[in-house]
Amino acid sequence: MNTIDLRSDTLTQPTKNMRKAMTEAEVGDDVFGEDPTVNRLEKIAADRMGKESAVFVPSGTMGNLISMLSHCNRGDEIILGDQSHIFLNEVGGIAALGGIHPHIISNEPDGTLNLDTVEKKIRTSDLHYPPTRLIALENTHNYCMGSPIGPEYMQQASDLAKRYGLQIHVDGARIFNAAVALEVDVKDLVREVDSVMFCLSKGLSAPVGSLVCGNKKFINRARKWRKMVGGGMRQSGHLAAAGIIALNDLVDELKKDHFNAQVLAKGLARLNGIALDPELVKTNIIFFNLKHPTLNPDTYLEKLETQGIKMLAIEPGVFRAVLHREISESQIERVIRVSEEITK
Ligand code: TLP
């Protein structure tokens, strides 16, 4: 039985072309700035985002962390969403390692932060307050149904930040999903922001790696922080080679994952005890609640697993399914069929 693993798009394996490119990559010592393949990837990434410069990092978590460390001093405050990955899933690194104070506000269901609320939370220079330095946004917003956030909102958020002299960072782990779903150039989503991190290792299927993009001065600082937290890699061109294929060949493929997410969402939404609005599914991430009269959520998950289907239980009764390149249409039909059987 073939496992159908919907726990995350991070599970995607490198493609054949990636494996070949990785084997054949021309490499050097990147800490000396001498890996031609890393240099090429960083140039491609910066150009794609419309920024001056970029730095290749092992993970999205490190990318977000060194971005925050580069923007903020110890004791500074950042405003971010209560559902953001930085707040929920990055081990509190900004506080532990950066002495940065997170000021949390509720995310709207579409992943945005209400800008009136943000404005009210920006600190005045009162003796008692930490200085607000930055607003962190997430696009697509993982825990808000993978919502893509459009250029108009990004522009308004940037205008607000500029009015108060704040920086904006975007956790764009899946920003290409947002661009593809909204049918815009990815540059339009980050035009006015100071930094963006995006991942190659999610739906884009590279085995490892993320990039942080911004202006030259910022990226030089980020490079130094990367070294400090142990992210200086050597012949990392072998990894960058896969990243170049990801950016050149796999961005448009994300459309299929979005289409498949729709099929799965519509199929699950009509089942007994499953609460899910397919209209809210805009990219490759689906969240749904199980409120079944007799079926316990743990049992649902166990029964799926015995049929070779894996999903993530995010909290009791709340499940996440993420579509990716390795999930076919027939597998989606199977997930719906099996779920129907379990919930009937
Ligand atoms: N997200 C993972 C888990 O950590 C939840 C996933 O399976 O979705 N920003 C966002 C929005 C993310 O979703 C993730 C990973 C990261 C940052 C961190 O990237 P990595 O895993 O490369 O450190």
GROMACS .gro file of C-alpha atoms and ligand atoms in nm:
model
  367
    1MET     CA    1   0.000   0.000   0.000
    2ASN     CA    2   0.138   0.340  -0.105
    3THR     CA    3   0.134   0.592   0.179
    4ILE     CA    4  -0.054   0.914   0.104
    5ASP     CA    5   0.128   1.162   0.322
    6LEU     CA    6  -0.060   1.490   0.361
    7ARG     CA    7   0.118   1.606   0.676
    8SER     CA    8   0.319   1.872   0.494
    9ASP     CA    9   0.461   1.984   0.162
   10THR     CA   10   0.801   1.965   0.334
   11LEU     CA   11   0.781   1.590   0.265
   12THR     CA   12   0.838   1.637  -0.108
   13GLN     CA   13   1.146   1.460  -0.238
   14PRO     CA   14   1.392   1.622  -0.480
   15THR     CA   15   1.305   1.561  -0.845
   16LYS     CA   16   1.529   1.362  -1.082
   17ASN     CA   17   1.654   1.685  -1.238
   18MET     CA   18   1.739   1.819  -0.895
   19ARG     CA   19   1.932   1.506  -0.803
   20LYS     CA   20   2.129   1.530  -1.127
   21ALA     CA   21   2.199   1.902  -1.081
   22MET     CA   22   2.307   1.842  -0.721
   23THR     CA   23   2.554   1.575  -0.828
   24GLU     CA   24   2.701   1.787  -1.102
   25ALA     CA   25   2.701   2.125  -0.925
   26GLU     CA   26   3.011   2.335  -0.944
   27VAL     CA   27   3.094   2.420  -0.583
   28GLY     CA   28   3.336   2.613  -0.363
   29ASP     CA   29   3.357   2.727  -0.003
   30ASP     CA   30   3.057   2.952   0.050
   31VAL     CA   31   3.189   3.097   0.376
   32PHE     CA   32   3.462   3.249   0.156
   33GLY     CA   33   3.184   3.357  -0.084
   34GLU     CA   34   3.334   3.121  -0.342
   35ASP     CA   35   3.055   2.881  -0.423
   36PRO     CA   36   2.944   2.976  -0.776
   37THR     CA   37   2.618   2.781  -0.752
   38VAL     CA   38   2.517   2.946  -0.424
   39ASN     CA   39   2.609   3.284  -0.569
   40ARG     CA   40   2.392   3.210  -0.870
   41LEU     CA   41   2.096   3.100  -0.656
   42GLU     CA   42   2.125   3.411  -0.438
   43LYS     CA   43   2.129   3.632  -0.748
   44ILE     CA   44   1.825   3.454  -0.897
   45ALA     CA   45   1.637   3.482  -0.566
   46ALA     CA   46   1.712   3.853  -0.523
   47ASP     CA   47   1.603   3.922  -0.882
   48ARG     CA   48   1.282   3.723  -0.842
   49MET     CA   49   1.193   3.923  -0.531
   50GLY     CA   50   1.304   4.255  -0.678
   51LYS     CA   51   1.559   4.305  -0.399
   52GLU     CA   52   1.927   4.400  -0.411
   53SER     CA   53   2.065   4.094  -0.241
   54ALA     CA   54   1.992   3.753  -0.088
   55VAL     CA   55   2.148   3.499   0.143
   56PHE     CA   56   2.097   3.121   0.134
   57VAL     CA   57   2.011   2.964   0.470
   58PRO     CA   58   1.947   2.605   0.578
   59SER     CA   59   1.588   2.659   0.695
   60GLY     CA   60   1.295   2.896   0.708
   61THR     CA   61   1.329   2.913   1.084
   62MET     CA   62   1.688   3.033   1.056
   63GLY     CA   63   1.588   3.276   0.781
   64ASN     CA   64   1.320   3.436   0.997
   65LEU     CA   65   1.549   3.441   1.301
   66ILE     CA   66   1.843   3.612   1.131
   67SER     CA   67   1.605   3.859   0.967
   68MET     CA   68   1.468   3.960   1.307
   69LEU     CA   69   1.819   3.975   1.454
   70SER     CA   70   1.930   4.198   1.165
   71HIS     CA   71   1.638   4.439   1.200
   72CYS     CA   72   1.616   4.462   1.578
   73ASN     CA   73   1.829   4.537   1.881
   74ARG     CA   74   1.783   4.356   2.211
   75GLY     CA   75   1.479   4.496   2.389
   76ASP     CA   76   1.306   4.599   2.067
   77GLU     CA   77   0.952   4.487   2.003
   78ILE     CA   78   0.798   4.333   1.696
   79ILE     CA   79   0.426   4.317   1.616
   80LEU     CA   80   0.311   3.983   1.481
   81GLY     CA   81   0.009   3.756   1.458
   82ASP     CA   82  -0.097   3.508   1.725
   83GLN     CA   83  -0.121   3.243   1.451
   84SER     CA   84   0.213   3.322   1.291
   85HIS     CA   85   0.474   3.054   1.245
   86ILE     CA   86   0.736   3.280   1.403
   87PHE     CA   87   0.528   3.306   1.720
   88LEU     CA   88   0.396   2.949   1.735
   89ASN     CA   89   0.659   2.725   1.585
   90GLU     CA   90   1.005   2.873   1.600
   91VAL     CA   91   1.089   2.778   1.959
   92GLY     CA   92   1.068   3.140   2.073
   93GLY     CA   93   1.408   3.198   1.910
   94ILE     CA   94   1.360   3.572   1.868
   95ALA     CA   95   1.317   3.611   2.245
   96ALA     CA   96   1.569   3.347   2.352
   97LEU     CA   97   1.848   3.447   2.116
   98GLY     CA   98   1.762   3.803   2.019
   99GLY     CA   99   1.604   3.947   2.334
  100ILE     CA  100   1.323   4.063   2.104
  101HIS     CA  101   0.983   4.118   2.259
  102PRO     CA  102   0.689   3.975   2.060
  103HIS     CA  103   0.376   4.190   2.070
  104ILE     CA  104   0.100   3.958   1.961
  105ILE     CA  105  -0.226   4.056   1.799
  106SER     CA  106  -0.496   3.824   1.665
  107ASN     CA  107  -0.470   3.726   1.303
  108GLU     CA  108  -0.780   3.785   1.094
  109PRO     CA  109  -0.918   3.463   0.938
  110ASP     CA  110  -0.750   3.561   0.608
  111GLY     CA  111  -0.408   3.577   0.774
  112THR     CA  112  -0.378   3.955   0.775
  113LEU     CA  113  -0.336   4.177   1.080
  114ASN     CA  114  -0.599   4.445   1.121
  115LEU     CA  115  -0.401   4.758   1.045
  116ASP     CA  116  -0.604   4.981   1.277
  117THR     CA  117  -0.519   4.743   1.559
  118VAL     CA  118  -0.154   4.737   1.454
  119GLU     CA  119  -0.147   5.116   1.455
  120LYS     CA  120  -0.289   5.127   1.807
  121LYS     CA  121  -0.024   4.883   1.927
  122ILE     CA  122   0.273   5.082   1.800
  123ARG     CA  123   0.444   5.214   2.111
  124THR     CA  124   0.495   5.576   2.193
  125SER     CA  125   0.829   5.679   2.341
  126ASP     CA  126   0.701   5.641   2.698
  127LEU     CA  127   0.972   5.546   2.949
  128HIS     CA  128   0.793   5.221   3.026
  129TYR     CA  129   0.770   5.082   2.674
  130PRO     CA  130   0.998   4.878   2.452
  131PRO     CA  131   1.052   5.047   2.114
  132THR     CA  132   0.843   4.898   1.833
  133ARG     CA  133   1.081   4.816   1.548
  134LEU     CA  134   0.905   4.586   1.305
  135ILE     CA  135   0.583   4.432   1.176
  136ALA     CA  136   0.608   4.066   1.073
  137LEU     CA  137   0.357   3.929   0.821
  138GLU     CA  138   0.316   3.578   0.681
  139ASN     CA  139   0.222   3.504   0.320
  140THR     CA  140   0.069   3.255   0.250
  141HIS     CA  141  -0.056   3.229   0.603
  142ASN     CA  142  -0.007   2.868   0.707
  143TYR     CA  143  -0.245   2.847   1.004
  144CYS     CA  144  -0.507   3.069   0.840
  145MET     CA  145  -0.593   2.806   0.573
  146GLY     CA  146  -0.282   2.887   0.371
  147SER     CA  147  -0.441   3.221   0.276
  148PRO     CA  148  -0.263   3.428   0.015
  149ILE     CA  149  -0.239   3.796   0.102
  150GLY     CA  150  -0.271   4.036  -0.190
  151PRO     CA  151  -0.063   4.333  -0.306
  152GLU     CA  152  -0.318   4.595  -0.189
  153TYR     CA  153  -0.293   4.482   0.173
  154MET     CA  154   0.086   4.457   0.151
  155GLN     CA  155   0.095   4.814   0.020
  156GLN     CA  156  -0.129   4.943   0.302
  157ALA     CA  157   0.079   4.764   0.565
  158SER     CA  158   0.398   4.911   0.416
  159ASP     CA  159   0.246   5.260   0.413
  160LEU     CA  160   0.161   5.224   0.781
  161ALA     CA  161   0.510   5.097   0.864
  162LYS     CA  162   0.670   5.387   0.676
  163ARG     CA  163   0.453   5.642   0.856
  164TYR     CA  164   0.592   5.519   1.188
  165GLY     CA  165   0.948   5.443   1.074
  166LEU     CA  166   0.902   5.066   1.121
  167GLN     CA  167   1.047   4.780   0.919
  168ILE     CA  168   0.838   4.505   0.760
  169HIS     CA  169   0.947   4.144   0.735
  170VAL     CA  170   0.751   3.881   0.543
  171ASP     CA  171   0.769   3.516   0.637
  172GLY     CA  172   0.708   3.406   0.280
  173ALA     CA  173   0.783   3.038   0.333
  174ARG     CA  174   0.514   2.975   0.067
  175ILE     CA  175   0.510   3.314  -0.106
  176PHE     CA  176   0.520   3.153  -0.450
  177ASN     CA  177   0.195   2.974  -0.362
  178ALA     CA  178   0.050   3.318  -0.291
  179ALA     CA  179   0.176   3.464  -0.619
  180VAL     CA  180   0.046   3.169  -0.821
  181ALA     CA  181  -0.294   3.171  -0.647
  182LEU     CA  182  -0.339   3.547  -0.690
  183GLU     CA  183  -0.191   3.544  -1.041
  184VAL     CA  184   0.050   3.825  -0.962
  185ASP     CA  185   0.424   3.862  -0.996
  186VAL     CA  186   0.579   3.770  -0.663
  187LYS     CA  187   0.759   4.109  -0.667
  188ASP     CA  188   0.420   4.278  -0.627
  189LEU     CA  189   0.379   4.105  -0.291
  190VAL     CA  190   0.706   4.228  -0.147
  191ARG     CA  191   0.774   4.553  -0.334
  192GLU     CA  192   0.774   4.780  -0.029
  193VAL     CA  193   0.883   4.538   0.241
  194ASP     CA  194   1.230   4.545   0.394
  195SER     CA  195   1.291   4.171   0.399
  196VAL     CA  196   1.135   3.849   0.283
  197MET     CA  197   1.222   3.490   0.362
  198PHE     CA  198   1.102   3.215   0.130
  199CYS     CA  199   1.151   2.838   0.133
  200LEU     CA  200   1.268   2.607  -0.143
  201SER     CA  201   1.199   2.299   0.068
  202LYS     CA  202   0.819   2.307   0.079
  203GLY     CA  203   0.601   2.272  -0.233
  204LEU     CA  204   0.901   2.366  -0.448
  205SER     CA  205   1.048   2.026  -0.355
  206ALA     CA  206   1.413   2.111  -0.291
  207PRO     CA  207   1.560   1.897  -0.014
  208VAL     CA  208   1.688   2.186   0.199
  209GLY     CA  209   1.705   2.560   0.201
  210SER     CA  210   1.549   2.902   0.219
  211LEU     CA  211   1.651   3.250   0.114
  212VAL     CA  212   1.639   3.585   0.286
  213CYS     CA  213   1.618   3.883   0.050
  214GLY     CA  214   1.655   4.255   0.114
  215ASN     CA  215   1.890   4.545   0.051
  216LYS     CA  216   2.267   4.494   0.051
  217LYS     CA  217   2.327   4.643   0.394
  218PHE     CA  218   2.058   4.427   0.551
  219ILE     CA  219   2.181   4.111   0.381
  220ASN     CA  220   2.539   4.178   0.496
  221ARG     CA  221   2.410   4.195   0.853
  222ALA     CA  222   2.201   3.880   0.799
  223ARG     CA  223   2.509   3.699   0.665
  224LYS     CA  224   2.696   3.779   0.983
  225TRP     CA  225   2.407   3.658   1.200
  226ARG     CA  226   2.384   3.343   0.987
  227LYS     CA  227   2.750   3.275   1.068
  228MET     CA  228   2.690   3.337   1.438
  229VAL     CA  229   2.400   3.092   1.463
  230GLY     CA  230   2.600   2.827   1.281
  231GLY     CA  231   2.448   2.860   0.936
  232GLY     CA  232   2.770   2.925   0.745
  233MET     CA  233   2.777   2.633   0.503
  234ARG     CA  234   3.067   2.524   0.287
  235GLN     CA  235   3.008   2.342  -0.047
  236SER     CA  236   2.639   2.425  -0.021
  237GLY     CA  237   2.622   2.465  -0.397
  238HIS     CA  238   2.510   2.102  -0.399
  239LEU     CA  239   2.194   2.219  -0.221
  240ALA     CA  240   2.166   2.546  -0.410
  241ALA     CA  241   2.165   2.353  -0.739
  242ALA     CA  242   1.833   2.194  -0.639
  243GLY     CA  243   1.704   2.537  -0.539
  244ILE     CA  244   1.778   2.678  -0.884
  245ILE     CA  245   1.574   2.399  -1.043
  246ALA     CA  246   1.295   2.466  -0.793
  247LEU     CA  247   1.276   2.832  -0.891
  248ASN     CA  248   1.314   2.775  -1.263
  249ASP     CA  249   1.089   2.473  -1.311
  250LEU     CA  250   0.852   2.416  -1.022
  251VAL     CA  251   0.681   2.745  -0.938
  252ASP     CA  252   0.407   2.703  -1.201
  253GLU     CA  253   0.352   2.345  -1.086
  254LEU     CA  254   0.212   2.478  -0.759
  255LYS     CA  255  -0.114   2.548  -0.945
  256LYS     CA  256  -0.183   2.175  -0.953
  257ASP     CA  257  -0.148   2.153  -0.575
  258HIS     CA  258  -0.404   2.433  -0.539
  259PHE     CA  259  -0.642   2.259  -0.776
  260ASN     CA  260  -0.600   1.931  -0.587
  261ALA     CA  261  -0.661   2.109  -0.257
  262GLN     CA  262  -0.995   2.228  -0.396
  263VAL     CA  263  -1.092   1.876  -0.499
  264LEU     CA  264  -1.003   1.737  -0.158
  265ALA     CA  265  -1.174   2.020   0.029
  266LYS     CA  266  -1.497   1.980  -0.170
  267GLY     CA  267  -1.489   1.604  -0.121
  268LEU     CA  268  -1.433   1.623   0.254
  269ALA     CA  269  -1.679   1.909   0.311
  270ARG     CA  270  -1.978   1.695   0.221
  271LEU     CA  271  -1.893   1.419   0.470
  272ASN     CA  272  -2.074   1.351   0.793
  273GLY     CA  273  -1.919   1.541   1.087
  274ILE     CA  274  -1.657   1.732   0.887
  275ALA     CA  275  -1.675   2.111   0.912
  276LEU     CA  276  -1.492   2.273   0.622
  277ASP     CA  277  -1.569   2.560   0.386
  278PRO     CA  278  -1.395   2.489   0.053
  279GLU     CA  279  -1.438   2.855  -0.045
  280LEU     CA  280  -1.172   2.937   0.212
  281VAL     CA  281  -0.918   2.708   0.050
  282LYS     CA  282  -0.711   2.923  -0.184
  283THR     CA  283  -0.375   2.745  -0.199
  284ASN     CA  284  -0.245   2.401  -0.095
  285ILE     CA  285  -0.338   2.394   0.275
  286ILE     CA  286  -0.664   2.268   0.419
  287PHE     CA  287  -0.774   2.280   0.780
  288PHE     CA  288  -1.094   2.112   0.894
  289ASN     CA  289  -1.276   2.027   1.214
  290LEU     CA  290  -1.418   1.691   1.297
  291LYS     CA  291  -1.733   1.721   1.505
  292HIS     CA  292  -1.880   1.379   1.459
  293PRO     CA  293  -2.163   1.243   1.677
  294THR     CA  294  -1.982   0.914   1.744
  295LEU     CA  295  -1.633   0.926   1.594
  296ASN     CA  296  -1.352   1.047   1.816
  297PRO     CA  297  -1.085   1.259   1.635
  298ASP     CA  298  -0.800   1.029   1.744
  299THR     CA  299  -0.987   0.731   1.605
  300TYR     CA  300  -1.037   0.912   1.273
  301LEU     CA  301  -0.662   0.968   1.247
  302GLU     CA  302  -0.579   0.610   1.348
  303LYS     CA  303  -0.825   0.468   1.097
  304LEU     CA  304  -0.678   0.686   0.822
  305GLU     CA  305  -0.330   0.563   0.914
  306THR     CA  306  -0.429   0.197   0.893
  307GLN     CA  307  -0.531   0.280   0.534
  308GLY     CA  308  -0.193   0.444   0.466
  309ILE     CA  309  -0.319   0.803   0.487
  310LYS     CA  310  -0.144   1.057   0.706
  311MET     CA  311  -0.265   1.401   0.815
  312LEU     CA  312  -0.160   1.625   1.103
  313ALA     CA  313  -0.377   1.677   1.410
  314ILE     CA  314  -0.307   2.041   1.493
  315GLU     CA  315  -0.522   2.042   1.806
  316PRO     CA  316  -0.795   1.807   1.928
  317GLY     CA  317  -1.048   1.776   1.646
  318VAL     CA  318  -0.858   2.007   1.407
  319PHE     CA  319  -0.673   1.850   1.115
  320ARG     CA  320  -0.439   1.983   0.849
  321ALA     CA  321  -0.390   1.831   0.504
  322VAL     CA  322  -0.130   1.982   0.272
  323LEU     CA  323  -0.127   1.909  -0.099
  324HIS     CA  324   0.199   1.874  -0.285
  325ARG     CA  325   0.364   1.744  -0.600
  326GLU     CA  326   0.366   1.384  -0.479
  327ILE     CA  327  -0.010   1.359  -0.427
  328SER     CA  328  -0.201   1.251  -0.736
  329GLU     CA  329  -0.567   1.301  -0.822
  330SER     CA  330  -0.641   0.931  -0.773
  331GLN     CA  331  -0.485   0.946  -0.427
  332ILE     CA  332  -0.713   1.237  -0.340
  333GLU     CA  333  -1.014   1.033  -0.451
  334ARG     CA  334  -0.890   0.759  -0.221
  335VAL     CA  335  -0.859   0.995   0.079
  336ILE     CA  336  -1.218   1.109   0.021
  337ARG     CA  337  -1.345   0.751  -0.018
  338VAL     CA  338  -1.168   0.628   0.294
  339SER     CA  339  -1.283   0.932   0.496
  340GLU     CA  340  -1.639   0.874   0.379
  341GLU     CA  341  -1.619   0.514   0.494
  342ILE     CA  342  -1.481   0.613   0.837
  343THR     CA  343  -1.729   0.896   0.900
  344LYS     CA  344  -2.050   0.738   0.766
  345TLP     N1  345   0.624   2.496   0.856
  345TLP     C1  346   0.612   2.354   0.880
  345TLP     C2  347   0.593   2.325   1.029
  345TLP     O1  348   0.690   2.388   1.103
  345TLP     C3  349   0.459   2.364   1.080
  345TLP     C4  350   0.494   2.300   0.802
  345TLP     O2  351   0.487   2.176   0.790
  345TLP     O3  352   0.411   2.379   0.754
  345TLP     N2  353   0.730   2.980   0.805
  345TLP     C5  354   0.620   2.910   0.774
  345TLP     C6  355   0.496   2.983   0.737
  345TLP     C7  356   0.622   2.770   0.778
  345TLP     O4  357   0.511   2.704   0.748
  345TLP     C8  358   0.741   2.704   0.812
  345TLP     C9  359   0.747   2.554   0.821
  345TLP    C10  360   0.854   2.782   0.842
  345TLP    C11  361   0.845   2.920   0.837
  345TLP    C12  362   0.985   2.721   0.885
  345TLP     O5  363   1.051   2.656   0.783
  345TLP     P1  364   1.159   2.542   0.817
  345TLP     O6  365   1.082   2.419   0.846
  345TLP     O7  366   1.241   2.534   0.692
  345TLP     O8  367   1.239   2.589   0.933
   0.00000   0.00000   0.00000
